[in-house]
Amino acid sequence: MLTILIAIFTIQIVYVSFFTLRMILTLKGQRYLAATISTVEIIIYVLGLNMVLKYLNEPISLIVYAAGYGIGVLVGSWIEDKIALGYVVLKVIVNNPESELPNYLRDHGYGVTTWIGSGRDGDRLMLEVLSRRKNRTKLQGSILDIEPKAFIITSEPSQLHGGFWTKVTRR
């Protein structure tokens, strides 16, 4: 019975990880990859469900199935976080309108748009920076190294069009 429980647990982790990745890929517009993953996902799901239904008289099999589901959500999220698909936009506000931050970021390959904004205590330099999502942590660290008091808001664009980044994002 222990072998069956381990198999149920493992199958459920793999199934839910695939499920999580498929949903994220679908939301990010990766339809064909999501469809391919869903084909494998459903085979794994049917195998796992079949095993649980065979041992439905053993409540531990249902508990292991549920636990595998929960762990699968965590594993799927962790995998997606590691592959970090897509792009992020960082909106950055710095107190010094003469900051060298925009030039530094441009020199390091980031797309940066700037303008002067007006805050409670005077003018502020406003930046909008586009980056691959997998570079977000490094980018944010670079910003804070140069402007430790920077105010940063991160968002994920659903679509990109125009600008010098268009050629870069198609690669």
PDB file of C-alpha atoms in Angstrom, residues 26-160:
ATOM      1  CA  THR A  26      -2.515  30.357 -21.170  1.00  0.00           C
ATOM      2  CA  LEU A  27      -2.750  33.687 -19.362  1.00  0.00           C
ATOM      3  CA  LYS A  28       0.552  34.777 -20.907  1.00  0.00           C
ATOM      4  CA  GLY A  29      -0.627  33.934 -24.428  1.00  0.00           C
ATOM      5  CA  GLN A  30       1.488  30.784 -24.881  1.00  0.00           C
ATOM      6  CA  ARG A  31      -1.512  28.795 -26.235  1.00  0.00           C
ATOM      7  CA  TYR A  32       0.327  26.086 -28.176  1.00  0.00           C
ATOM      8  CA  LEU A  33       2.699  25.241 -25.359  1.00  0.00           C
ATOM      9  CA  ALA A  34      -0.246  25.252 -22.938  1.00  0.00           C
ATOM     10  CA  ALA A  35      -2.165  22.866 -25.214  1.00  0.00           C
ATOM     11  CA  THR A  36       0.805  20.510 -25.396  1.00  0.00           C
ATOM     12  CA  ILE A  37       1.181  20.512 -21.619  1.00  0.00           C
ATOM     13  CA  SER A  38      -2.558  19.900 -21.180  1.00  0.00           C
ATOM     14  CA  THR A  39      -2.313  16.727 -23.269  1.00  0.00           C
ATOM     15  CA  VAL A  40       0.260  15.273 -20.893  1.00  0.00           C
ATOM     16  CA  GLU A  41      -1.564  16.729 -17.894  1.00  0.00           C
ATOM     17  CA  ILE A  42      -4.831  14.907 -18.605  1.00  0.00           C
ATOM     18  CA  ILE A  43      -3.077  11.545 -18.997  1.00  0.00           C
ATOM     19  CA  ILE A  44      -1.411  12.016 -15.622  1.00  0.00           C
ATOM     20  CA  TYR A  45      -4.722  13.138 -14.077  1.00  0.00           C
ATOM     21  CA  VAL A  46      -6.614  10.059 -15.277  1.00  0.00           C
ATOM     22  CA  LEU A  47      -3.878   7.740 -13.994  1.00  0.00           C
ATOM     23  CA  GLY A  48      -3.886   9.377 -10.561  1.00  0.00           C
ATOM     24  CA  LEU A  49      -7.665   9.498 -10.275  1.00  0.00           C
ATOM     25  CA  ASN A  50      -7.895   5.855 -11.337  1.00  0.00           C
ATOM     26  CA  MET A  51      -5.507   4.861  -8.544  1.00  0.00           C
ATOM     27  CA  VAL A  52      -7.455   6.817  -5.922  1.00  0.00           C
ATOM     28  CA  LEU A  53     -10.770   5.355  -7.052  1.00  0.00           C
ATOM     29  CA  LYS A  54      -9.349   1.810  -6.818  1.00  0.00           C
ATOM     30  CA  TYR A  55      -8.386   2.461  -3.197  1.00  0.00           C
ATOM     31  CA  LEU A  56     -11.344   4.631  -2.208  1.00  0.00           C
ATOM     32  CA  ASN A  57     -12.057   2.304   0.718  1.00  0.00           C
ATOM     33  CA  GLU A  58      -8.696   3.416   2.165  1.00  0.00           C
ATOM     34  CA  PRO A  59      -9.212   7.008   3.423  1.00  0.00           C
ATOM     35  CA  ILE A  60      -5.448   7.565   3.500  1.00  0.00           C
ATOM     36  CA  SER A  61      -5.375   7.404  -0.311  1.00  0.00           C
ATOM     37  CA  LEU A  62      -7.759  10.365  -0.513  1.00  0.00           C
ATOM     38  CA  ILE A  63      -5.703  12.289   2.057  1.00  0.00           C
ATOM     39  CA  VAL A  64      -2.487  11.603   0.117  1.00  0.00           C
ATOM     40  CA  TYR A  65      -4.239  12.644  -3.118  1.00  0.00           C
ATOM     41  CA  ALA A  66      -5.303  15.959  -1.528  1.00  0.00           C
ATOM     42  CA  ALA A  67      -1.851  16.549  -0.003  1.00  0.00           C
ATOM     43  CA  GLY A  68      -0.235  15.915  -3.399  1.00  0.00           C
ATOM     44  CA  TYR A  69      -2.591  18.495  -4.894  1.00  0.00           C
ATOM     45  CA  GLY A  70      -1.515  21.149  -2.380  1.00  0.00           C
ATOM     46  CA  ILE A  71       2.181  20.396  -2.847  1.00  0.00           C
ATOM     47  CA  GLY A  72       1.649  20.401  -6.626  1.00  0.00           C
ATOM     48  CA  VAL A  73       0.337  23.988  -6.480  1.00  0.00           C
ATOM     49  CA  LEU A  74       3.487  25.031  -4.617  1.00  0.00           C
ATOM     50  CA  VAL A  75       5.795  23.156  -6.995  1.00  0.00           C
ATOM     51  CA  GLY A  76       4.032  24.545 -10.095  1.00  0.00           C
ATOM     52  CA  SER A  77       4.264  28.082  -8.739  1.00  0.00           C
ATOM     53  CA  TRP A  78       7.923  27.592  -7.870  1.00  0.00           C
ATOM     54  CA  ILE A  79       8.696  26.299 -11.387  1.00  0.00           C
ATOM     55  CA  GLU A  80       6.880  29.225 -12.990  1.00  0.00           C
ATOM     56  CA  ASP A  81       8.740  31.636 -10.748  1.00  0.00           C
ATOM     57  CA  LYS A  82      12.059  30.097 -11.834  1.00  0.00           C
ATOM     58  CA  ILE A  83      11.340  30.277 -15.563  1.00  0.00           C
ATOM     59  CA  ALA A  84       9.816  33.775 -15.080  1.00  0.00           C
ATOM     60  CA  LEU A  85       7.996  34.176 -18.369  1.00  0.00           C
ATOM     61  CA  GLY A  86       7.087  37.581 -19.691  1.00  0.00           C
ATOM     62  CA  TYR A  87       8.006  41.145 -18.897  1.00  0.00           C
ATOM     63  CA  VAL A  88       7.633  43.621 -16.050  1.00  0.00           C
ATOM     64  CA  VAL A  89       7.282  47.365 -15.955  1.00  0.00           C
ATOM     65  CA  LEU A  90       8.794  49.159 -13.001  1.00  0.00           C
ATOM     66  CA  LYS A  91       7.445  52.599 -12.278  1.00  0.00           C
ATOM     67  CA  VAL A  92      10.119  54.390 -10.314  1.00  0.00           C
ATOM     68  CA  ILE A  93       9.934  57.739  -8.543  1.00  0.00           C
ATOM     69  CA  VAL A  94      13.139  59.354  -7.263  1.00  0.00           C
ATOM     70  CA  ASN A  95      13.551  62.581  -5.335  1.00  0.00           C
ATOM     71  CA  ASN A  96      16.435  63.901  -7.443  1.00  0.00           C
ATOM     72  CA  PRO A  97      15.244  65.124 -10.876  1.00  0.00           C
ATOM     73  CA  GLU A  98      18.917  65.153 -11.987  1.00  0.00           C
ATOM     74  CA  SER A  99      19.555  61.500 -11.062  1.00  0.00           C
ATOM     75  CA  GLU A 100      21.932  59.461 -13.227  1.00  0.00           C
ATOM     76  CA  LEU A 101      19.664  56.430 -12.835  1.00  0.00           C
ATOM     77  CA  PRO A 102      18.048  56.650 -16.320  1.00  0.00           C
ATOM     78  CA  ASN A 103      21.422  56.754 -18.079  1.00  0.00           C
ATOM     79  CA  TYR A 104      22.783  53.909 -15.959  1.00  0.00           C
ATOM     80  CA  LEU A 105      19.769  51.732 -16.776  1.00  0.00           C
ATOM     81  CA  ARG A 106      19.896  52.577 -20.481  1.00  0.00           C
ATOM     82  CA  ASP A 107      23.622  51.751 -20.544  1.00  0.00           C
ATOM     83  CA  HIS A 108      22.696  48.332 -19.133  1.00  0.00           C
ATOM     84  CA  GLY A 109      20.136  47.628 -21.872  1.00  0.00           C
ATOM     85  CA  TYR A 110      16.866  48.561 -20.202  1.00  0.00           C
ATOM     86  CA  GLY A 111      14.155  50.551 -21.929  1.00  0.00           C
ATOM     87  CA  VAL A 112      13.604  53.699 -19.859  1.00  0.00           C
ATOM     88  CA  THR A 113      11.132  56.543 -20.310  1.00  0.00           C
ATOM     89  CA  THR A 114      11.404  59.549 -17.994  1.00  0.00           C
ATOM     90  CA  TRP A 115       9.457  62.672 -17.164  1.00  0.00           C
ATOM     91  CA  ILE A 116       9.303  65.193 -14.350  1.00  0.00           C
ATOM     92  CA  GLY A 117       6.454  64.856 -11.888  1.00  0.00           C
ATOM     93  CA  SER A 118       5.365  67.110  -9.091  1.00  0.00           C
ATOM     94  CA  GLY A 119       5.248  65.755  -5.540  1.00  0.00           C
ATOM     95  CA  ARG A 120       4.352  67.266  -2.169  1.00  0.00           C
ATOM     96  CA  ASP A 121       7.913  68.451  -1.622  1.00  0.00           C
ATOM     97  CA  GLY A 122       8.799  69.481  -5.179  1.00  0.00           C
ATOM     98  CA  ASP A 123       9.752  67.972  -8.516  1.00  0.00           C
ATOM     99  CA  ARG A 124      10.453  64.246  -8.834  1.00  0.00           C
ATOM    100  CA  LEU A 125      12.012  62.201 -11.602  1.00  0.00           C
ATOM    101  CA  MET A 126       9.548  59.609 -12.865  1.00  0.00           C
ATOM    102  CA  LEU A 127      10.826  56.538 -14.715  1.00  0.00           C
ATOM    103  CA  GLU A 128       9.111  53.705 -16.471  1.00  0.00           C
ATOM    104  CA  VAL A 129      11.440  50.749 -17.047  1.00  0.00           C
ATOM    105  CA  LEU A 130      10.699  47.636 -19.091  1.00  0.00           C
ATOM    106  CA  SER A 131      12.527  44.402 -18.353  1.00  0.00           C
ATOM    107  CA  ARG A 132      12.258  40.670 -18.776  1.00  0.00           C
ATOM    108  CA  ARG A 133      10.581  39.268 -15.682  1.00  0.00           C
ATOM    109  CA  LYS A 134      13.544  37.030 -14.894  1.00  0.00           C
ATOM    110  CA  ASN A 135      15.696  40.195 -14.525  1.00  0.00           C
ATOM    111  CA  ARG A 136      13.316  41.987 -12.139  1.00  0.00           C
ATOM    112  CA  THR A 137      15.248  41.306  -8.942  1.00  0.00           C
ATOM    113  CA  LYS A 138      18.566  42.377 -10.480  1.00  0.00           C
ATOM    114  CA  LEU A 139      16.973  45.518 -11.941  1.00  0.00           C
ATOM    115  CA  GLN A 140      15.347  46.453  -8.666  1.00  0.00           C
ATOM    116  CA  GLY A 141      18.657  45.943  -6.859  1.00  0.00           C
ATOM    117  CA  SER A 142      20.443  48.201  -9.363  1.00  0.00           C
ATOM    118  CA  ILE A 143      17.832  50.909  -8.896  1.00  0.00           C
ATOM    119  CA  LEU A 144      18.122  50.775  -5.113  1.00  0.00           C
ATOM    120  CA  ASP A 145      21.941  50.782  -5.274  1.00  0.00           C
ATOM    121  CA  ILE A 146      21.846  54.127  -7.095  1.00  0.00           C
ATOM    122  CA  GLU A 147      18.681  55.573  -5.511  1.00  0.00           C
ATOM    123  CA  PRO A 148      18.142  53.860  -2.118  1.00  0.00           C
ATOM    124  CA  LYS A 149      14.998  55.905  -1.403  1.00  0.00           C
ATOM    125  CA  ALA A 150      13.362  55.188  -4.769  1.00  0.00           C
ATOM    126  CA  PHE A 151       9.648  54.384  -4.746  1.00  0.00           C
ATOM    127  CA  ILE A 152       9.046  51.381  -7.028  1.00  0.00           C
ATOM    128  CA  ILE A 153       5.817  49.862  -8.326  1.00  0.00           C
ATOM    129  CA  THR A 154       5.989  46.675 -10.408  1.00  0.00           C
ATOM    130  CA  SER A 155       3.359  45.505 -12.886  1.00  0.00           C
ATOM    131  CA  GLU A 156       3.161  42.979 -15.718  1.00  0.00           C
ATOM    132  CA  PRO A 157       2.148  44.217 -19.167  1.00  0.00           C
ATOM    133  CA  SER A 158      -0.199  41.942 -21.086  1.00  0.00           C
ATOM    134  CA  GLN A 159       0.848  43.236 -24.494  1.00  0.00           C
ATOM    135  CA  LEU A 160       3.769  45.179 -25.980  1.00  0.00           C
TER     136      LEU A 160
END
